[in-house]
PDB file of C-alpha atoms in Angstrom:
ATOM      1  CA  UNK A1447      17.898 -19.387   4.692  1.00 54.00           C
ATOM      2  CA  UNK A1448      20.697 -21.908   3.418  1.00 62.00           C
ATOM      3  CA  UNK A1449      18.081 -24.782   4.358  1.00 79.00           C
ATOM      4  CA  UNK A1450      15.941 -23.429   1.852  1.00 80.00           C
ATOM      5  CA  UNK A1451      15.948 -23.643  -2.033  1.00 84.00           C
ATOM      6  CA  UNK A1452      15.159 -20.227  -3.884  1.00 86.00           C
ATOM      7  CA  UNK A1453      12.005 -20.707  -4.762  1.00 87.00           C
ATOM      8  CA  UNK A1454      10.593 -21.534  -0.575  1.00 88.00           C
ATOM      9  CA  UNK A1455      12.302 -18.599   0.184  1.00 91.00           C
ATOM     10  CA  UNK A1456      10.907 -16.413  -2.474  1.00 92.00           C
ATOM     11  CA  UNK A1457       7.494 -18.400  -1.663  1.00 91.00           C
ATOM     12  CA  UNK A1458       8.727 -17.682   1.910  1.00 92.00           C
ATOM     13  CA  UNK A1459       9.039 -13.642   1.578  1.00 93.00           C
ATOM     14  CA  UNK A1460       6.028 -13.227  -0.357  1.00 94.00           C
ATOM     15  CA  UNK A1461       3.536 -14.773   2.200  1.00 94.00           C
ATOM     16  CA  UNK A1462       5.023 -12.923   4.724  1.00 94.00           C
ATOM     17  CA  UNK A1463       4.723  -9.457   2.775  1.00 95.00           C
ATOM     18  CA  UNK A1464       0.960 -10.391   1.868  1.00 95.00           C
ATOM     19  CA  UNK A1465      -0.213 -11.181   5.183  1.00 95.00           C
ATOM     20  CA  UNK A1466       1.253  -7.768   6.661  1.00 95.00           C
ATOM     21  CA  UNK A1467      -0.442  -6.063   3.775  1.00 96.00           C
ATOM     22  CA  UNK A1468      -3.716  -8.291   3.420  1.00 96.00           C
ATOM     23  CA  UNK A1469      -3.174  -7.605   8.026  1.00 95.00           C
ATOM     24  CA  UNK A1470      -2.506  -3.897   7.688  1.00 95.00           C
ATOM     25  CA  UNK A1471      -4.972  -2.506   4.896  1.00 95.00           C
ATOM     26  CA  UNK A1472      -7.534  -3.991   6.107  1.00 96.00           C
ATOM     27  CA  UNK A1473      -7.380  -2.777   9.666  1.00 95.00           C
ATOM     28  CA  UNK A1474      -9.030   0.830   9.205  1.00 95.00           C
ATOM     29  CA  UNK A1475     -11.719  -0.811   7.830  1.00 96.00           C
ATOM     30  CA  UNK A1476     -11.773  -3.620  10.235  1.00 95.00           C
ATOM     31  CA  UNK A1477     -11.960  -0.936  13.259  1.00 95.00           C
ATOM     32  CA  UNK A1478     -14.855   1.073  11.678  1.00 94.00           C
ATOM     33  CA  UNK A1479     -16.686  -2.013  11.119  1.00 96.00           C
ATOM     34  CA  UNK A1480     -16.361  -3.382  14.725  1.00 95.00           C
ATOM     35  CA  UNK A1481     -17.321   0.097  15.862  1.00 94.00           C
ATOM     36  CA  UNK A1482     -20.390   0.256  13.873  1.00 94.00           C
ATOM     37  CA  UNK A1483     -21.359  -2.797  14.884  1.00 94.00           C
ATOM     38  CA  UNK A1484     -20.157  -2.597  18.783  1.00 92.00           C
ATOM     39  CA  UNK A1485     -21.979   1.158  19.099  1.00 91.00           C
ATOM     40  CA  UNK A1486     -24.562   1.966  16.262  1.00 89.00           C
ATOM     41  CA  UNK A1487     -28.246   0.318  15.739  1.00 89.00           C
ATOM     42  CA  UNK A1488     -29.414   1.028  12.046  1.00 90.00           C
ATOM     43  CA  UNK A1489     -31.550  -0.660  10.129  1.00 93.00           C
ATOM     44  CA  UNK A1490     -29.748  -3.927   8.392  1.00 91.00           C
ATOM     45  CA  UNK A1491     -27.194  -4.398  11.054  1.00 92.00           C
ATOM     46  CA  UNK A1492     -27.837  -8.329  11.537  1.00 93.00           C
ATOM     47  CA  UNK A1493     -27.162  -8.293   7.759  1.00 95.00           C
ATOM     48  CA  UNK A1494     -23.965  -6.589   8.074  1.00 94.00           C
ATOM     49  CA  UNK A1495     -22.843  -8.627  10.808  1.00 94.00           C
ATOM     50  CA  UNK A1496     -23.352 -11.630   8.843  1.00 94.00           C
ATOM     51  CA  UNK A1497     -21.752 -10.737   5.666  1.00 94.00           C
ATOM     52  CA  UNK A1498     -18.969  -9.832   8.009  1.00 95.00           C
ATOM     53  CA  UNK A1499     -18.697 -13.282   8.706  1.00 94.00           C
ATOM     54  CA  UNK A1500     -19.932 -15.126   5.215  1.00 94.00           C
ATOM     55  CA  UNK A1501     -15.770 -15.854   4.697  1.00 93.00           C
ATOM     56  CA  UNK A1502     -15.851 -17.901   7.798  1.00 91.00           C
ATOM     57  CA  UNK A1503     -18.822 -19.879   6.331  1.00 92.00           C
ATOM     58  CA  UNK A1504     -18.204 -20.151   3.125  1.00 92.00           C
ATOM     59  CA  UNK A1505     -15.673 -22.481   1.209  1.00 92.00           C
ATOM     60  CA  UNK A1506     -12.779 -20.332   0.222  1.00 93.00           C
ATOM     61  CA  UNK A1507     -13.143 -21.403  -3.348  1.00 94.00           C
ATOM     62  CA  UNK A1508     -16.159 -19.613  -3.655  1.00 94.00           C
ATOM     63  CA  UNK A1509     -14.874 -16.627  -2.163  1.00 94.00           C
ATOM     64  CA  UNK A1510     -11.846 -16.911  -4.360  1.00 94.00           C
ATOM     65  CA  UNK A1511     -14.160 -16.839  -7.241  1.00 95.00           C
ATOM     66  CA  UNK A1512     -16.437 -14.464  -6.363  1.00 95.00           C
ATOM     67  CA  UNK A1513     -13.249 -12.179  -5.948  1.00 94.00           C
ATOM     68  CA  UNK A1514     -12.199 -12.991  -9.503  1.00 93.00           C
ATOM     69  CA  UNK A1515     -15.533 -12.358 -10.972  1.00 94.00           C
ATOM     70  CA  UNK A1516     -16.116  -9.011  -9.219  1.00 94.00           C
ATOM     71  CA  UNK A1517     -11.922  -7.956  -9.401  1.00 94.00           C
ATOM     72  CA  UNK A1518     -10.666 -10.043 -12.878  1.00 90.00           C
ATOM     73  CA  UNK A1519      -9.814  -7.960 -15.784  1.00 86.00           C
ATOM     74  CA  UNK A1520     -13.059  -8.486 -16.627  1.00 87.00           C
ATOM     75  CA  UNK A1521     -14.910  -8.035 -13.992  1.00 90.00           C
ATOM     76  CA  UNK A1522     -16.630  -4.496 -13.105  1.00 92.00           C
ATOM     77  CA  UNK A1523     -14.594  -3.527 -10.503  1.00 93.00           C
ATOM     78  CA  UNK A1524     -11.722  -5.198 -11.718  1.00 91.00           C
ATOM     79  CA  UNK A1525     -11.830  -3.299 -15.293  1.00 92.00           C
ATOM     80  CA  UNK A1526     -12.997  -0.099 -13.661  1.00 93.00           C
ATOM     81  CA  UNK A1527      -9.400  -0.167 -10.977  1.00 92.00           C
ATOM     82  CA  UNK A1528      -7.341  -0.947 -14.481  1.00 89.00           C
ATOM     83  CA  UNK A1529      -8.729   1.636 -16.807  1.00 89.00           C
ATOM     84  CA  UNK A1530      -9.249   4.225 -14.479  1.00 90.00           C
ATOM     85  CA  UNK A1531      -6.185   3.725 -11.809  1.00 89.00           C
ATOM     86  CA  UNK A1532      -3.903   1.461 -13.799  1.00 88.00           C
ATOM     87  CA  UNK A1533      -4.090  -1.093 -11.013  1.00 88.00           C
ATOM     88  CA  UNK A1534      -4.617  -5.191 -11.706  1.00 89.00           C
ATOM     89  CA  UNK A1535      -5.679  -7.620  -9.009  1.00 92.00           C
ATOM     90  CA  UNK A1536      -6.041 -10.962 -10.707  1.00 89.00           C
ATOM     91  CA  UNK A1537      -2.729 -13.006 -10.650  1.00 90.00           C
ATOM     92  CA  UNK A1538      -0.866 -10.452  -8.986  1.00 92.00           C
ATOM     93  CA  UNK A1539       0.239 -10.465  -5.173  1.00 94.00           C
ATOM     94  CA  UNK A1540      -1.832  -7.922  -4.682  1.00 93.00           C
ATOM     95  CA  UNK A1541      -4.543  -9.736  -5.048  1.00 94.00           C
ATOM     96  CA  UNK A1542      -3.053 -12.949  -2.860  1.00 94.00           C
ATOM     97  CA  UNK A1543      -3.514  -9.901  -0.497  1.00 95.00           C
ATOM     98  CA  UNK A1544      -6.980  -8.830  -0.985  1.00 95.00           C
ATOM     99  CA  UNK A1545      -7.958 -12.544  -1.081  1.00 95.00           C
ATOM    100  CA  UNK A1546      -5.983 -12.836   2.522  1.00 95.00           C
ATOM    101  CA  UNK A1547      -7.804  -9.540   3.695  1.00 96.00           C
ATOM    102  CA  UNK A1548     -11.386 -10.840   3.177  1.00 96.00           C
ATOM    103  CA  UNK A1549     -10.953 -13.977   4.470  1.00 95.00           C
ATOM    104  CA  UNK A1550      -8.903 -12.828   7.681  1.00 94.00           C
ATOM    105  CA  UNK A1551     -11.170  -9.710   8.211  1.00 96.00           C
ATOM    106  CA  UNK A1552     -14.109 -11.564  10.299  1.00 95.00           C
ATOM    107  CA  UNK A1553     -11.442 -12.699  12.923  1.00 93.00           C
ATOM    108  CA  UNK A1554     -10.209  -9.278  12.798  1.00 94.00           C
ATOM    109  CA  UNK A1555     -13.696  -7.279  13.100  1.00 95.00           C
ATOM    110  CA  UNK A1556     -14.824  -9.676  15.893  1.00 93.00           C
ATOM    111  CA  UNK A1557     -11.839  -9.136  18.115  1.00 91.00           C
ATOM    112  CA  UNK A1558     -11.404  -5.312  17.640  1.00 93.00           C
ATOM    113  CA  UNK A1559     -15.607  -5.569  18.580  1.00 93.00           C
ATOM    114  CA  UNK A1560     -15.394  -7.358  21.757  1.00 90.00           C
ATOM    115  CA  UNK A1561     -12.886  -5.241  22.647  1.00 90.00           C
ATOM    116  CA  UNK A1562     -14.571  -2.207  21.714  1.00 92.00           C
ATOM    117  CA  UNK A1563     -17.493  -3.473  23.288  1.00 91.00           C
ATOM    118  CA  UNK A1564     -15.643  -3.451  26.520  1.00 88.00           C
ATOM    119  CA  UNK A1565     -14.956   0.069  27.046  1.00 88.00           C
ATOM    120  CA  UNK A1566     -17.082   1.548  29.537  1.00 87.00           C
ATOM    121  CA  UNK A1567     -19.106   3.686  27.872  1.00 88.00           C
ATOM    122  CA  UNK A1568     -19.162   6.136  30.650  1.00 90.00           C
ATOM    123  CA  UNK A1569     -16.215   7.349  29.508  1.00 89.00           C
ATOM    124  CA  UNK A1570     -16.779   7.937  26.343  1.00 88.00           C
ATOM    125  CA  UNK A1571     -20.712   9.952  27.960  1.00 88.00           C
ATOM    126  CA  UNK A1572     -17.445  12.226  30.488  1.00 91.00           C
ATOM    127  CA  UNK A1573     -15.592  12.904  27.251  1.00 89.00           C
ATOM    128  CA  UNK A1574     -18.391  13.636  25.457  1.00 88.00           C
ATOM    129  CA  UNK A1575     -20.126  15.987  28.111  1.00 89.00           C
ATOM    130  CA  UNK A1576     -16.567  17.867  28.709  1.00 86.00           C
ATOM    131  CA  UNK A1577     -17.202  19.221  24.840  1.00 86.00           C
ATOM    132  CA  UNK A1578     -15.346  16.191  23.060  1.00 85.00           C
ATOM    133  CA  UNK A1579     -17.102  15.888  19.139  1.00 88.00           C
ATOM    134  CA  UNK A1580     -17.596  11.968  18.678  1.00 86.00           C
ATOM    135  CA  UNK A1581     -14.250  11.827  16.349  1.00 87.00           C
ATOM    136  CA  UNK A1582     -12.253  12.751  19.183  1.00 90.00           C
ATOM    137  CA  UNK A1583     -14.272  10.465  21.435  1.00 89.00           C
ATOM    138  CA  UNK A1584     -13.051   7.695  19.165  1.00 90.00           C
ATOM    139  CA  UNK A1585      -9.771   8.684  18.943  1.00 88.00           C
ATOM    140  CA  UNK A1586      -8.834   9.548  22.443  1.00 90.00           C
ATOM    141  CA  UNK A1587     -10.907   7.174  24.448  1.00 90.00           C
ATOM    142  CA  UNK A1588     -12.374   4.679  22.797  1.00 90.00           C
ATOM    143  CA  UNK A1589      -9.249   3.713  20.628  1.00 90.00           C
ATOM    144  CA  UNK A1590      -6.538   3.783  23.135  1.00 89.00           C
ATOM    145  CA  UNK A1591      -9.396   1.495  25.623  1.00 88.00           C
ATOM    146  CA  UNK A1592      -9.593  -0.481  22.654  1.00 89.00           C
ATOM    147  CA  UNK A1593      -5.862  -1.046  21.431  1.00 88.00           C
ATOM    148  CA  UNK A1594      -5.687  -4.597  22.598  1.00 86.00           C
ATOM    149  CA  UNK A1595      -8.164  -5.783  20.806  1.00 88.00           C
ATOM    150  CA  UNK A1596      -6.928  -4.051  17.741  1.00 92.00           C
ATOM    151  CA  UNK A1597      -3.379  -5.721  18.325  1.00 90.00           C
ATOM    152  CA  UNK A1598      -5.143  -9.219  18.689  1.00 89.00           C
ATOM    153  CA  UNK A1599      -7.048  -8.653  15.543  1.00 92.00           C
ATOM    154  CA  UNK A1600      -4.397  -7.736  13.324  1.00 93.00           C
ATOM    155  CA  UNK A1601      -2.438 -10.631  14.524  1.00 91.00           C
ATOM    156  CA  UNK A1602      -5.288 -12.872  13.816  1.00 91.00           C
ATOM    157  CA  UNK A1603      -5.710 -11.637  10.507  1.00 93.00           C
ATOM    158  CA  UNK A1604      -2.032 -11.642  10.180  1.00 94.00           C
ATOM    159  CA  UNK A1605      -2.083 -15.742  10.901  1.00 91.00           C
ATOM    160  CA  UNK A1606      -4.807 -16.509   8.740  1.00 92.00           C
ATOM    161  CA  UNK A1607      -3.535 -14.763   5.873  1.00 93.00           C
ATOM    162  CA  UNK A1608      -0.163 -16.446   5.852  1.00 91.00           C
ATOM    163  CA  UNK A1609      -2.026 -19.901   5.649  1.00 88.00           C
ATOM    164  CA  UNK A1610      -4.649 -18.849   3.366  1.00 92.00           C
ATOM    165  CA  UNK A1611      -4.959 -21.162  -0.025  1.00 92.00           C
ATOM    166  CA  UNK A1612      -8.519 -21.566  -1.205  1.00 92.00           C
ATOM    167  CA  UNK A1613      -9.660 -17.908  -2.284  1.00 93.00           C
ATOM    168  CA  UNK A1614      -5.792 -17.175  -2.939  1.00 93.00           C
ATOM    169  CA  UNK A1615      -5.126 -19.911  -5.357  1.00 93.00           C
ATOM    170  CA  UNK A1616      -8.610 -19.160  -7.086  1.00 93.00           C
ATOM    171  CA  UNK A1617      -8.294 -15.638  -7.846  1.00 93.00           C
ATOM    172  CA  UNK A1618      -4.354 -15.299  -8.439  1.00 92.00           C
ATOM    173  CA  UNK A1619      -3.506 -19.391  -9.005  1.00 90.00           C
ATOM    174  CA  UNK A1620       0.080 -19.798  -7.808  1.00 88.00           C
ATOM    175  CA  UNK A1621       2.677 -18.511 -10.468  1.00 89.00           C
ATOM    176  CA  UNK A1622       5.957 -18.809  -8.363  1.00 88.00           C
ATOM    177  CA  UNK A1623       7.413 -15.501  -7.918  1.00 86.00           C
ATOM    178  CA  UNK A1624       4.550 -13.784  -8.101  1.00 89.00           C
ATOM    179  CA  UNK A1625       0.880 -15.166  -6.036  1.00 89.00           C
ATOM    180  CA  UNK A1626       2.862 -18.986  -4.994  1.00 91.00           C
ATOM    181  CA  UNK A1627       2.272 -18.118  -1.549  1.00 91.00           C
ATOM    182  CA  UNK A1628       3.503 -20.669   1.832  1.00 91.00           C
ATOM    183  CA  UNK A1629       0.032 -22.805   1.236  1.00 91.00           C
ATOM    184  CA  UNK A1630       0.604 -22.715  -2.600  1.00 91.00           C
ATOM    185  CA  UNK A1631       4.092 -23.898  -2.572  1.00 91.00           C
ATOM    186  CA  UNK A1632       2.871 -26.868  -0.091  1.00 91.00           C
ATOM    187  CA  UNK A1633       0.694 -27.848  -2.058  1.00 90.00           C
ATOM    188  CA  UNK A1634       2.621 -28.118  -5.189  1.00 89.00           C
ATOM    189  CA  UNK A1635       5.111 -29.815  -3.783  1.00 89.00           C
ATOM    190  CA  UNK A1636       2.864 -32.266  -2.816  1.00 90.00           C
ATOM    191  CA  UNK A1637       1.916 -33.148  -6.400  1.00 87.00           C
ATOM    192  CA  UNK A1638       6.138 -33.302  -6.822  1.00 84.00           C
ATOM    193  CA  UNK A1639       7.856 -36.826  -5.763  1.00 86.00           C
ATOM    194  CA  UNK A1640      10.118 -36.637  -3.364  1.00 84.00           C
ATOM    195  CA  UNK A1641       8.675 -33.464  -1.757  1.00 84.00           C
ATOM    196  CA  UNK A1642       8.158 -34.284   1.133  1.00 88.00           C
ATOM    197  CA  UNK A1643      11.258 -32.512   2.891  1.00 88.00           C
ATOM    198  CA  UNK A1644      10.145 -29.639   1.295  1.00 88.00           C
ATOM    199  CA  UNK A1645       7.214 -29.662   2.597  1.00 90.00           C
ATOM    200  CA  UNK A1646       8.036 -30.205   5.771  1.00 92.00           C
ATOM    201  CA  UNK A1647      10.616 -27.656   5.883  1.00 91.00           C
ATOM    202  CA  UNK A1648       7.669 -25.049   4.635  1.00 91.00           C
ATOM    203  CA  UNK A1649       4.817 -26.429   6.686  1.00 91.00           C
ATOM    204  CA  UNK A1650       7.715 -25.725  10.072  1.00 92.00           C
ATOM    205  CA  UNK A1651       8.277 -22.114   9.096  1.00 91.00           C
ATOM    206  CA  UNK A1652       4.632 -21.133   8.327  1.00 90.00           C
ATOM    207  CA  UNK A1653       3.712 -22.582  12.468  1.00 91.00           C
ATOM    208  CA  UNK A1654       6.742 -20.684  13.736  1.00 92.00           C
ATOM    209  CA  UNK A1655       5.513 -17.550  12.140  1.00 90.00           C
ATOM    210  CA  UNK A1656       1.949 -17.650  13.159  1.00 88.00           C
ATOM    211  CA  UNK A1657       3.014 -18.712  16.459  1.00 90.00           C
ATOM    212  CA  UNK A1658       5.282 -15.881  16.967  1.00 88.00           C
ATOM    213  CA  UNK A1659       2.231 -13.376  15.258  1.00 85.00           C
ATOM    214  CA  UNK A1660       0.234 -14.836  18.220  1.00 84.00           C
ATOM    215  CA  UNK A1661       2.439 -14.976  20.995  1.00 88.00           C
ATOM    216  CA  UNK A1662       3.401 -11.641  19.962  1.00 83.00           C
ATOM    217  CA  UNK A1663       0.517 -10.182  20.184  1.00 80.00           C
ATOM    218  CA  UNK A1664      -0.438 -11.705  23.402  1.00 81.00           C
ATOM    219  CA  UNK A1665       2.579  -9.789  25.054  1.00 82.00           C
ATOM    220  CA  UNK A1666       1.725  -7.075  23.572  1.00 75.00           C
ATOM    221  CA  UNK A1667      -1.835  -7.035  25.426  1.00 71.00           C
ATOM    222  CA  UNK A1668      -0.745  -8.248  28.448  1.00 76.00           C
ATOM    223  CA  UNK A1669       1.777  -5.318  28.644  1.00 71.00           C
ATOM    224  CA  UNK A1670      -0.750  -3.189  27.608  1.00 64.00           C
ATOM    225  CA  UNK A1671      -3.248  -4.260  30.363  1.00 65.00           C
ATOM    226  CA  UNK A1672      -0.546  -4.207  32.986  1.00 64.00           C
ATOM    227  CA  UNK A1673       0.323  -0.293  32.156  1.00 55.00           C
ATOM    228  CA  UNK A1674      -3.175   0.353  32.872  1.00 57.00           C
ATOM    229  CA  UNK A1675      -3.493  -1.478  36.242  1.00 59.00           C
ATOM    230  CA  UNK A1676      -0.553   0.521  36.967  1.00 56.00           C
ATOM    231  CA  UNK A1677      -1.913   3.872  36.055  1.00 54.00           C
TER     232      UNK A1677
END
């Protein structure tokens, strides 16, 4: 990291340790979501689905905001989480995360749903008739059938998180250190004369990364798809 100053590679570090947080916490969610929505019909499912996806549609300043009205220090659920856990989300990296989660978590769910969607059922109806309760369904047949998907949609999640900027910079601004994430440090740099190497020199390492996350991920399923043609 001798190409970098201090304060990339601290901006560096912490976008790669919110993305595999915003990537990771959000993925038991993100499967029983996509399962829900792959197996179940219940009233208000079309209205699930597309609040799902409302961070895909909407600008990610309003998202940001609505995050820092509902999770600010003065904000219900915000003031409820600080008083009653001891835990603050606005202008910490822990929010940067939470921002990352929401907006990442439609790619995830709808990967992790086509996937799940592609199990054959049958399967599941064997398991089931051979005395299997539904949780062990899940867990030994439909999960395992599923993994790929689950890989891919982490990885997604993973990608979009590390360039994430409008929510992020809304609900935790960019105090280096501390929420100045990859996109944050970009963009202040571009405000700085001159900063132009630096910004190339960021803007380089956040495509490797994602690029790797991807590529990664697509070995990963291709592996995965090859053991089973095997079996």
């Amino acid at each position: 990291m001798a190409w970098f100053s201090p304060e990339e590679t601290t901006a560096i570090a912490l976008s790669v340790k919110v993305a595999v947080v915003a990537a990771l916490a959000s993925l038991p969610v993100g499967v029983a979501v996509a399962w829900l929505l792959a197996r179940k019909r219940f009233p208000g499912k079309a209205l699930l689905d597309a609040l799902v996806h409302l961070p895909l549609v909407l600008p990610p300043v309003v998202m940001g905001y609505a995050l820092l009205v509902m999770f600010g220090n003065q904000g219900p659920l915000g003031r409820w989480l600080h008083d009653t856990l001891g835990i603050t989300l606005a202008f910490r990296w822990t929010g940067a995360a939470l921002a990352c989660a929401v907006m990442g978590f439609p790619l995830m769910v709808r990967a992790i749903r086509l996937s799940i969607e592609n199990v054959d059922r049958k399967l599941e109806q064997a398991a089931a008739t051979l005395g299997a309760a539904p949780w062990r369904v899940f867990l030994t047949v439909t999960l395992p059938l599923a993994w790929p998907g689950l890989v891919a949609g982490a990885a997604l999640a993973f990608a979009k998180a590390l360039g994430e900027f409008g929510a992020t910079i809304t609900f935790v601004s960019a105090i280096p250190g501390e929420t100045q994430t990859l996109s944050a440090a970009i963009y202040g740099l571009m405000q700085v004369p001159g900063g132009e190497a630096g910004i190339w020199r960021l803007a380089v390492v956040s495509l490797l990364i994602s690029l790797g996350a991807l590529l990664l991920s697509e070995w990963l399923v291709r592996r995965q798809r090859g053991a089973e043609d095997e079996q």
